[in-house]
Amino acid sequence: MTQQIYVLNGPNLNLLGTREPEIYGTDTLDDIEQRMKAAAPEAEITFRQTNSEGQLVDWVQEASKTANVLILNAGAYTHTSVALHDALRACDAEIVEVHLSNPAAREPFRSTNYVAPCANASIAGFGASGYLMALTAILQNKKD
Ligand code: DQA
């Protein structure tokens, strides 16, 4: 069965590469997308970014109908969005939360997390590699 994998990215992640590179690194979101697609040509990967909370909720609802797996970096909405939390609770796809940085080790407001309680797994603090780690772990688990 072809794995249908949605990779959804929240606000400001379109700025990756130039945004606080000392925290988020110099890889762009496009670099990450290309690497994921190259690493899993057998999977169908839908890769998107939005700065809008409502759009992210709409895409989570779409992923629930279309995807087996949702890899999600919700950016700052991780720490603020009850609407996203509710959409994730209703989502039938397996959910893997990814963050480039480790929010738990940063400002106290980043310790509030509305995504983690809905996720099957979380990867944080490995920079852009975290996306690939999530993808390879998922594909390995599906084979086992
Ligand atoms: C982030 C961490 C969030 O706290 C922050 O708001 C982001 C990026 C990360 O990938 O490290 O926008 O999700």
PDB file of C-alpha atoms and ligand atoms in Angstrom:
ATOM      1  CA  MET A   1       0.000   0.000   0.000  1.00  0.00           C
ATOM      2  CA  THR A   2       1.368   3.432  -0.925  1.00  0.00           C
ATOM      3  CA  GLN A   3       1.811   5.530   2.185  1.00  0.00           C
ATOM      4  CA  GLN A   4       0.006   8.850   1.926  1.00  0.00           C
ATOM      5  CA  ILE A   5       2.009  11.258   4.058  1.00  0.00           C
ATOM      6  CA  TYR A   6       1.042  14.866   4.728  1.00  0.00           C
ATOM      7  CA  VAL A   7       3.805  17.166   5.976  1.00  0.00           C
ATOM      8  CA  LEU A   8       2.224  20.362   7.265  1.00  0.00           C
ATOM      9  CA  ASN A   9       4.171  23.408   8.389  1.00  0.00           C
ATOM     10  CA  GLY A  10       2.830  26.357  10.320  1.00  0.00           C
ATOM     11  CA  PRO A  11       3.647  30.045  10.612  1.00  0.00           C
ATOM     12  CA  ASN A  12       7.016  31.542   9.763  1.00  0.00           C
ATOM     13  CA  LEU A  13       8.457  28.242   8.584  1.00  0.00           C
ATOM     14  CA  ASN A  14       8.441  29.706   5.046  1.00  0.00           C
ATOM     15  CA  LEU A  15      11.318  31.849   6.359  1.00  0.00           C
ATOM     16  CA  LEU A  16      13.545  28.889   7.183  1.00  0.00           C
ATOM     17  CA  GLY A  17      17.082  29.449   5.958  1.00  0.00           C
ATOM     18  CA  THR A  18      17.168  33.106   6.959  1.00  0.00           C
ATOM     19  CA  ARG A  19      15.028  33.140  10.124  1.00  0.00           C
ATOM     20  CA  GLU A  20      17.174  33.012  13.296  1.00  0.00           C
ATOM     21  CA  PRO A  21      19.641  30.552  11.693  1.00  0.00           C
ATOM     22  CA  GLU A  22      21.416  30.111  15.028  1.00  0.00           C
ATOM     23  CA  ILE A  23      18.210  28.430  16.281  1.00  0.00           C
ATOM     24  CA  TYR A  24      16.637  26.944  13.145  1.00  0.00           C
ATOM     25  CA  GLY A  25      19.673  26.327  10.888  1.00  0.00           C
ATOM     26  CA  THR A  26      20.230  27.371   7.286  1.00  0.00           C
ATOM     27  CA  ASP A  27      18.235  24.707   5.425  1.00  0.00           C
ATOM     28  CA  THR A  28      15.168  26.070   3.673  1.00  0.00           C
ATOM     29  CA  LEU A  29      11.735  24.442   3.758  1.00  0.00           C
ATOM     30  CA  ASP A  30      12.251  23.611   0.085  1.00  0.00           C
ATOM     31  CA  ASP A  31      15.504  21.765   0.978  1.00  0.00           C
ATOM     32  CA  ILE A  32      13.569  19.735   3.568  1.00  0.00           C
ATOM     33  CA  GLU A  33      10.785  18.912   1.105  1.00  0.00           C
ATOM     34  CA  GLN A  34      13.266  17.766  -1.576  1.00  0.00           C
ATOM     35  CA  ARG A  35      15.178  15.611   0.933  1.00  0.00           C
ATOM     36  CA  MET A  36      12.021  13.935   2.219  1.00  0.00           C
ATOM     37  CA  LYS A  37      10.755  13.186  -1.288  1.00  0.00           C
ATOM     38  CA  ALA A  38      14.172  11.803  -2.296  1.00  0.00           C
ATOM     39  CA  ALA A  39      14.331   9.632   0.848  1.00  0.00           C
ATOM     40  CA  ALA A  40      10.908   8.059   0.303  1.00  0.00           C
ATOM     41  CA  PRO A  41      10.109   7.846  -3.422  1.00  0.00           C
ATOM     42  CA  GLU A  42       7.745   4.960  -2.611  1.00  0.00           C
ATOM     43  CA  ALA A  43       5.534   7.259  -0.517  1.00  0.00           C
ATOM     44  CA  GLU A  44       3.177   9.972  -1.719  1.00  0.00           C
ATOM     45  CA  ILE A  45       4.227  13.071   0.163  1.00  0.00           C
ATOM     46  CA  THR A  46       2.052  16.190   0.260  1.00  0.00           C
ATOM     47  CA  PHE A  47       4.197  19.003   1.666  1.00  0.00           C
ATOM     48  CA  ARG A  48       2.672  22.386   2.574  1.00  0.00           C
ATOM     49  CA  GLN A  49       3.207  25.517   4.639  1.00  0.00           C
ATOM     50  CA  THR A  50       0.805  28.200   5.810  1.00  0.00           C
ATOM     51  CA  ASN A  51       0.907  31.201   8.084  1.00  0.00           C
ATOM     52  CA  SER A  52      -2.816  30.928   8.719  1.00  0.00           C
ATOM     53  CA  GLU A  53      -4.339  28.990  11.627  1.00  0.00           C
ATOM     54  CA  GLY A  54      -7.626  28.303   9.805  1.00  0.00           C
ATOM     55  CA  GLN A  55      -5.785  26.958   6.777  1.00  0.00           C
ATOM     56  CA  LEU A  56      -3.793  24.611   9.007  1.00  0.00           C
ATOM     57  CA  VAL A  57      -7.021  23.335  10.580  1.00  0.00           C
ATOM     58  CA  ASP A  58      -8.518  22.790   7.104  1.00  0.00           C
ATOM     59  CA  TRP A  59      -5.440  20.822   6.017  1.00  0.00           C
ATOM     60  CA  VAL A  60      -5.499  18.656   9.151  1.00  0.00           C
ATOM     61  CA  GLN A  61      -9.131  17.818   8.343  1.00  0.00           C
ATOM     62  CA  GLU A  62      -8.096  17.018   4.772  1.00  0.00           C
ATOM     63  CA  ALA A  63      -5.205  14.838   6.026  1.00  0.00           C
ATOM     64  CA  SER A  64      -7.651  12.915   8.205  1.00  0.00           C
ATOM     65  CA  LYS A  65      -9.560  11.875   5.074  1.00  0.00           C
ATOM     66  CA  THR A  66      -6.612  11.449   2.701  1.00  0.00           C
ATOM     67  CA  ALA A  67      -3.444  10.494   4.600  1.00  0.00           C
ATOM     68  CA  ASN A  68      -2.219   7.607   6.724  1.00  0.00           C
ATOM     69  CA  VAL A  69       0.359   9.817   8.399  1.00  0.00           C
ATOM     70  CA  LEU A  70       0.561  13.479   9.314  1.00  0.00           C
ATOM     71  CA  ILE A  71       3.974  14.968  10.100  1.00  0.00           C
ATOM     72  CA  LEU A  72       3.297  18.349  11.661  1.00  0.00           C
ATOM     73  CA  ASN A  73       5.456  21.287  12.627  1.00  0.00           C
ATOM     74  CA  ALA A  74       2.783  23.700  13.790  1.00  0.00           C
ATOM     75  CA  GLY A  75       5.321  26.430  14.662  1.00  0.00           C
ATOM     76  CA  ALA A  76       3.945  28.903  17.179  1.00  0.00           C
ATOM     77  CA  TYR A  77       0.393  27.487  16.875  1.00  0.00           C
ATOM     78  CA  THR A  78       1.783  24.529  18.837  1.00  0.00           C
ATOM     79  CA  HIS A  79       1.708  26.776  21.895  1.00  0.00           C
ATOM     80  CA  THR A  80      -1.535  28.671  21.284  1.00  0.00           C
ATOM     81  CA  SER A  81      -4.091  26.860  19.166  1.00  0.00           C
ATOM     82  CA  VAL A  82      -7.025  25.069  20.762  1.00  0.00           C
ATOM     83  CA  ALA A  83      -8.599  24.940  17.279  1.00  0.00           C
ATOM     84  CA  LEU A  84      -5.605  22.977  16.001  1.00  0.00           C
ATOM     85  CA  HIS A  85      -5.719  20.701  19.065  1.00  0.00           C
ATOM     86  CA  ASP A  86      -9.387  19.934  18.403  1.00  0.00           C
ATOM     87  CA  ALA A  87      -8.697  19.225  14.708  1.00  0.00           C
ATOM     88  CA  LEU A  88      -5.854  16.871  15.652  1.00  0.00           C
ATOM     89  CA  ARG A  89      -8.045  15.047  18.179  1.00  0.00           C
ATOM     90  CA  ALA A  90     -10.519  14.391  15.382  1.00  0.00           C
ATOM     91  CA  CYS A  91      -7.810  13.341  12.900  1.00  0.00           C
ATOM     92  CA  ASP A  92      -7.669   9.673  11.902  1.00  0.00           C
ATOM     93  CA  ALA A  93      -4.086   9.804  10.559  1.00  0.00           C
ATOM     94  CA  GLU A  94      -1.102   8.818  12.671  1.00  0.00           C
ATOM     95  CA  ILE A  95       0.404  12.103  13.900  1.00  0.00           C
ATOM     96  CA  VAL A  96       4.109  12.835  14.349  1.00  0.00           C
ATOM     97  CA  GLU A  97       5.018  16.222  15.796  1.00  0.00           C
ATOM     98  CA  VAL A  98       8.299  17.746  14.621  1.00  0.00           C
ATOM     99  CA  HIS A  99      10.200  20.812  15.790  1.00  0.00           C
ATOM    100  CA  LEU A 100      13.591  21.976  14.579  1.00  0.00           C
ATOM    101  CA  SER A 101      14.466  23.444  17.964  1.00  0.00           C
ATOM    102  CA  ASN A 102      13.603  21.983  21.348  1.00  0.00           C
ATOM    103  CA  PRO A 103      10.765  24.239  22.543  1.00  0.00           C
ATOM    104  CA  ALA A 104      10.842  22.731  26.049  1.00  0.00           C
ATOM    105  CA  ALA A 105      14.373  24.103  26.531  1.00  0.00           C
ATOM    106  CA  ARG A 106      13.481  27.642  25.381  1.00  0.00           C
ATOM    107  CA  GLU A 107      11.210  30.417  26.726  1.00  0.00           C
ATOM    108  CA  PRO A 108       8.589  29.247  29.266  1.00  0.00           C
ATOM    109  CA  PHE A 109       5.684  30.110  26.901  1.00  0.00           C
ATOM    110  CA  ARG A 110       6.926  27.403  24.522  1.00  0.00           C
ATOM    111  CA  SER A 111       6.346  24.758  27.194  1.00  0.00           C
ATOM    112  CA  THR A 112       2.601  24.978  26.606  1.00  0.00           C
ATOM    113  CA  ASN A 113       1.926  22.461  23.845  1.00  0.00           C
ATOM    114  CA  TYR A 114      -1.494  21.799  22.293  1.00  0.00           C
ATOM    115  CA  VAL A 115      -0.100  19.351  19.713  1.00  0.00           C
ATOM    116  CA  ALA A 116       1.873  16.835  21.790  1.00  0.00           C
ATOM    117  CA  PRO A 117      -1.161  15.345  23.607  1.00  0.00           C
ATOM    118  CA  CYS A 118      -2.635  14.443  20.197  1.00  0.00           C
ATOM    119  CA  ALA A 119       0.572  13.032  18.674  1.00  0.00           C
ATOM    120  CA  ASN A 120       1.704   9.426  18.451  1.00  0.00           C
ATOM    121  CA  ALA A 121       5.326  10.624  18.578  1.00  0.00           C
ATOM    122  CA  SER A 122       7.357  13.824  18.824  1.00  0.00           C
ATOM    123  CA  ILE A 123      10.830  14.751  17.555  1.00  0.00           C
ATOM    124  CA  ALA A 124      12.435  18.017  18.647  1.00  0.00           C
ATOM    125  CA  GLY A 125      15.866  19.580  18.683  1.00  0.00           C
ATOM    126  CA  PHE A 126      17.514  17.848  15.728  1.00  0.00           C
ATOM    127  CA  GLY A 127      17.071  20.706  13.263  1.00  0.00           C
ATOM    128  CA  ALA A 128      15.965  19.855   9.732  1.00  0.00           C
ATOM    129  CA  SER A 129      17.061  16.229  10.282  1.00  0.00           C
ATOM    130  CA  GLY A 130      14.041  15.783  12.547  1.00  0.00           C
ATOM    131  CA  TYR A 131      11.728  15.703   9.515  1.00  0.00           C
ATOM    132  CA  LEU A 132      13.743  12.898   7.916  1.00  0.00           C
ATOM    133  CA  MET A 133      13.955  11.060  11.229  1.00  0.00           C
ATOM    134  CA  ALA A 134      10.169  11.181  11.494  1.00  0.00           C
ATOM    135  CA  LEU A 135       9.748   9.936   7.940  1.00  0.00           C
ATOM    136  CA  THR A 136      12.235   7.058   8.184  1.00  0.00           C
ATOM    137  CA  ALA A 137      10.876   5.949  11.566  1.00  0.00           C
ATOM    138  CA  ILE A 138       7.326   5.912  10.192  1.00  0.00           C
ATOM    139  CA  LEU A 139       8.253   3.956   7.090  1.00  0.00           C
ATOM    140  CA  GLN A 140      10.290   1.484   9.167  1.00  0.00           C
ATOM    141  CA  ASN A 141       7.374   0.978  11.576  1.00  0.00           C
ATOM    142  CA  LYS A 142       4.983   0.337   8.693  1.00  0.00           C
ATOM    143  CA  LYS A 143       7.319  -2.408   7.408  1.00  0.00           C
ATOM    144  CA  ASP A 144       7.666  -4.137  10.818  1.00  0.00           C
TER     145      ASP A 144
HETATM  146  C1  DQA B   1       9.271  25.566  16.085  1.00  0.00           C
HETATM  147  C2  DQA B   1       9.287  25.923  17.567  1.00  0.00           C
HETATM  148  C3  DQA B   1       8.174  26.902  17.896  1.00  0.00           C
HETATM  149  O1  DQA B   1       8.255  27.250  19.275  1.00  0.00           O
HETATM  150  C4  DQA B   1       8.339  28.168  17.086  1.00  0.00           C
HETATM  151  O2  DQA B   1       7.257  29.044  17.341  1.00  0.00           O
HETATM  152  C5  DQA B   1       8.487  27.912  15.641  1.00  0.00           C
HETATM  153  C6  DQA B   1       9.341  26.804  15.212  1.00  0.00           C
HETATM  154  C7  DQA B   1      10.458  24.652  15.718  1.00  0.00           C
HETATM  155  O3  DQA B   1      10.401  24.018  14.680  1.00  0.00           O
HETATM  156  O4  DQA B   1      11.453  24.624  16.451  1.00  0.00           O
HETATM  157  O5  DQA B   1       7.981  28.639  14.805  1.00  0.00           O
HETATM  158  O6  DQA B   1       8.084  24.855  15.794  1.00  0.00           O
END
